[in-house]
mmCIF file of C-alpha atoms in Angstrom:
data_model
loop_
_atom_site.group_PDB
_atom_site.id
_atom_site.type_symbol
_atom_site.label_atom_id
_atom_site.label_comp_id
_atom_site.label_asym_id
_atom_site.label_seq_id
_atom_site.Cartn_x
_atom_site.Cartn_y
_atom_site.Cartn_z
ATOM 1 C CA UNK Q 1 73.398 75.483 50.909
ATOM 2 C CA UNK Q 2 73.394 71.866 51.960
ATOM 3 C CA UNK Q 3 76.664 70.260 52.909
ATOM 4 C CA UNK Q 4 76.697 66.482 52.618
ATOM 5 C CA UNK Q 5 79.535 65.101 54.689
ATOM 6 C CA UNK Q 6 78.309 61.508 54.613
ATOM 7 C CA UNK Q 7 77.003 60.308 51.241
ATOM 8 C CA UNK Q 8 74.845 57.172 51.193
ATOM 9 C CA UNK Q 9 76.992 55.362 48.603
ATOM 10 C CA UNK Q 10 80.572 54.603 49.607
ATOM 11 C CA UNK Q 11 83.047 53.099 47.149
ATOM 12 C CA UNK Q 12 86.805 53.063 46.900
ATOM 13 C CA UNK Q 13 88.538 54.918 44.080
ATOM 14 C CA UNK Q 14 89.247 51.526 42.464
ATOM 15 C CA UNK Q 15 85.547 50.560 42.629
ATOM 16 C CA UNK Q 16 84.541 53.890 41.039
ATOM 17 C CA UNK Q 17 87.130 53.385 38.265
ATOM 18 C CA UNK Q 18 85.649 49.953 37.502
ATOM 19 C CA UNK Q 19 82.075 51.265 37.465
ATOM 20 C CA UNK Q 20 82.555 54.477 35.452
ATOM 21 C CA UNK Q 21 84.039 55.304 32.068
ATOM 22 C CA UNK Q 22 87.304 57.297 32.235
ATOM 23 C CA UNK Q 23 85.432 60.522 31.345
ATOM 24 C CA UNK Q 24 82.709 59.866 33.939
ATOM 25 C CA UNK Q 25 85.364 59.149 36.558
ATOM 26 C CA UNK Q 26 87.205 62.377 35.707
ATOM 27 C CA UNK Q 27 84.029 64.464 36.088
ATOM 28 C CA UNK Q 28 82.180 62.690 38.904
ATOM 29 C CA UNK Q 29 85.089 61.709 41.139
ATOM 30 C CA UNK Q 30 87.828 64.236 40.237
ATOM 31 C CA UNK Q 31 85.579 67.316 39.777
ATOM 32 C CA UNK Q 32 86.397 67.659 36.096
ATOM 33 C CA UNK Q 33 84.396 69.335 33.334
ATOM 34 C CA UNK Q 34 83.414 67.896 29.982
ATOM 35 C CA UNK Q 35 83.968 69.914 26.818
ATOM 36 C CA UNK Q 36 81.099 72.325 26.081
ATOM 37 C CA UNK Q 37 78.649 70.993 23.510
ATOM 38 C CA UNK Q 38 79.913 67.422 23.768
ATOM 39 C CA UNK Q 39 76.959 65.855 25.599
ATOM 40 C CA UNK Q 40 74.115 64.165 23.750
ATOM 41 C CA UNK Q 41 71.930 65.199 26.691
ATOM 42 C CA UNK Q 42 72.011 68.785 25.411
ATOM 43 C CA UNK Q 43 69.495 67.684 22.765
ATOM 44 C CA UNK Q 44 67.373 65.469 25.030
ATOM 45 C CA UNK Q 45 63.835 66.875 25.166
ATOM 46 C CA UNK Q 46 61.659 63.818 25.770
ATOM 47 C CA UNK Q 47 59.705 63.669 29.020
ATOM 48 C CA UNK Q 48 61.764 61.841 31.583
ATOM 49 C CA UNK Q 49 64.340 62.018 34.336
ATOM 50 C CA UNK Q 50 68.054 62.756 34.383
ATOM 51 C CA UNK Q 51 69.783 60.439 36.863
ATOM 52 C CA UNK Q 52 73.280 60.226 38.325
ATOM 53 C CA UNK Q 53 75.548 58.115 36.097
ATOM 54 C CA UNK Q 54 77.299 56.752 39.191
ATOM 55 C CA UNK Q 55 74.370 55.737 41.416
ATOM 56 C CA UNK Q 56 71.047 56.277 39.551
ATOM 57 C CA UNK Q 57 69.884 58.990 41.980
ATOM 58 C CA UNK Q 58 67.052 61.095 40.504
ATOM 59 C CA UNK Q 59 68.541 64.526 39.727
ATOM 60 C CA UNK Q 60 66.391 66.560 37.299
ATOM 61 C CA UNK Q 61 63.145 66.284 35.310
ATOM 62 C CA UNK Q 62 62.875 67.305 31.677
ATOM 63 C CA UNK Q 63 60.258 69.938 32.562
ATOM 64 C CA UNK Q 64 62.964 71.868 34.468
ATOM 65 C CA UNK Q 65 65.422 71.775 31.526
ATOM 66 C CA UNK Q 66 66.038 74.844 29.391
ATOM 67 C CA UNK Q 67 68.360 75.942 26.611
ATOM 68 C CA UNK Q 68 71.000 78.128 28.254
ATOM 69 C CA UNK Q 69 73.278 78.448 25.235
ATOM 70 C CA UNK Q 70 76.256 77.421 27.387
ATOM 71 C CA UNK Q 71 76.902 74.010 25.824
ATOM 72 C CA UNK Q 72 75.922 72.044 28.934
ATOM 73 C CA UNK Q 73 72.528 70.649 29.969
ATOM 74 C CA UNK Q 74 70.885 73.289 32.164
ATOM 75 C CA UNK Q 75 67.974 73.121 34.588
ATOM 76 C CA UNK Q 76 66.191 75.668 36.782
ATOM 77 C CA UNK Q 77 65.526 73.268 39.676
ATOM 78 C CA UNK Q 78 66.551 69.799 40.888
ATOM 79 C CA UNK Q 79 64.237 66.788 41.018
ATOM 80 C CA UNK Q 80 63.759 67.320 44.767
ATOM 81 C CA UNK Q 81 65.298 69.375 47.559
ATOM 82 C CA UNK Q 82 67.350 66.383 48.724
ATOM 83 C CA UNK Q 83 68.551 65.192 45.269
ATOM 84 C CA UNK Q 84 71.685 67.331 45.304
ATOM 85 C CA UNK Q 85 74.017 69.095 47.687
ATOM 86 C CA UNK Q 86 75.774 72.405 47.174
ATOM 87 C CA UNK Q 87 79.327 73.280 48.174
ATOM 88 C CA UNK Q 88 81.543 76.352 47.911
ATOM 89 C CA UNK Q 89 84.083 75.918 45.124
ATOM 90 C CA UNK Q 90 87.047 78.286 45.156
ATOM 91 C CA UNK Q 91 88.968 76.724 42.267
ATOM 92 C CA UNK Q 92 90.194 78.686 39.235
ATOM 93 C CA UNK Q 93 90.555 81.937 41.229
ATOM 94 C CA UNK Q 94 86.793 82.414 41.675
ATOM 95 C CA UNK Q 95 84.034 81.399 44.045
ATOM 96 C CA UNK Q 96 81.221 79.283 42.628
ATOM 97 C CA UNK Q 97 78.649 76.889 44.022
ATOM 98 C CA UNK Q 98 79.429 73.289 43.119
ATOM 99 C CA UNK Q 99 76.548 70.815 42.751
ATOM 100 C CA UNK Q 100 77.026 67.187 43.792
ATOM 101 C CA UNK Q 101 74.789 64.130 43.873
ATOM 102 C CA UNK Q 102 73.376 63.786 47.383
ATOM 103 C CA UNK Q 103 73.539 60.008 47.139
ATOM 104 C CA UNK Q 104 77.157 59.376 46.045
ATOM 105 C CA UNK Q 105 78.769 62.844 46.346
ATOM 106 C CA UNK Q 106 79.656 62.802 42.642
ATOM 107 C CA UNK Q 107 80.470 66.164 41.036
ATOM 108 C CA UNK Q 108 77.713 67.212 38.629
ATOM 109 C CA UNK Q 109 78.476 70.837 37.806
ATOM 110 C CA UNK Q 110 77.702 74.284 39.218
ATOM 111 C CA UNK Q 111 74.673 76.457 39.924
ATOM 112 C CA UNK Q 112 74.478 80.122 38.930
ATOM 113 C CA UNK Q 113 71.964 82.881 39.641
ATOM 114 C CA UNK Q 114 71.287 83.735 35.988
ATOM 115 C CA UNK Q 115 68.568 81.221 35.120
ATOM 116 C CA UNK Q 116 64.935 81.613 34.152
ATOM 117 C CA UNK Q 117 61.947 81.961 36.422
ATOM 118 C CA UNK Q 118 60.480 80.569 38.561
ATOM 119 C CA UNK Q 119 63.780 80.049 40.425
ATOM 120 C CA UNK Q 120 66.225 82.343 38.638
ATOM 121 C CA UNK Q 121 68.815 79.547 38.928
ATOM 122 C CA UNK Q 122 70.840 77.753 36.256
ATOM 123 C CA UNK Q 123 72.057 74.313 37.243
ATOM 124 C CA UNK Q 124 74.785 73.862 34.613
ATOM 125 C CA UNK Q 125 75.483 70.131 34.614
ATOM 126 C CA UNK Q 126 78.035 67.889 32.965
ATOM 127 C CA UNK Q 127 76.052 65.575 30.718
ATOM 128 C CA UNK Q 128 78.577 62.762 31.189
ATOM 129 C CA UNK Q 129 77.688 62.777 34.904
ATOM 130 C CA UNK Q 130 74.086 61.866 34.117
ATOM 131 C CA UNK Q 131 72.006 59.304 32.250
ATOM 132 C CA UNK Q 132 68.501 59.883 30.906
ATOM 133 C CA UNK Q 133 65.490 57.692 31.544
ATOM 134 C CA UNK Q 134 62.464 58.524 29.366
ATOM 135 C CA UNK Q 135 59.001 58.332 30.860
ATOM 136 C CA UNK Q 136 57.304 55.045 29.985
ATOM 137 C CA UNK Q 137 54.601 56.725 27.897
ATOM 138 C CA UNK Q 138 57.207 58.219 25.498
#
């Protein structure tokens, strides 16, 4: 588990509020969760890259996306080992592993150990926390 105590992007709460939509701010900066099934990224299957909605950090590739049936975009591995950080989350009377953007420390979602091979992990992400950039040849 990587702990990122000094993200590369530093902004005040006011700057984040100006940059993000209210829903993005709630998820990325206040550790909220979007409603299951509400993200258009659930149905995104073109080749491309999912990037942080706050700072454009590369987070996940389409080839690591899978249908988890949870209502949130799910991936079995991040774009790279240094794309995200993981943190213990003890909210809601349980212990989970929170996933944040390594660049801006924005909350993305959680990772669980019930995903497909080759990793066995399920990165369950809030779609509102990400944007999608299709590969140029699509």
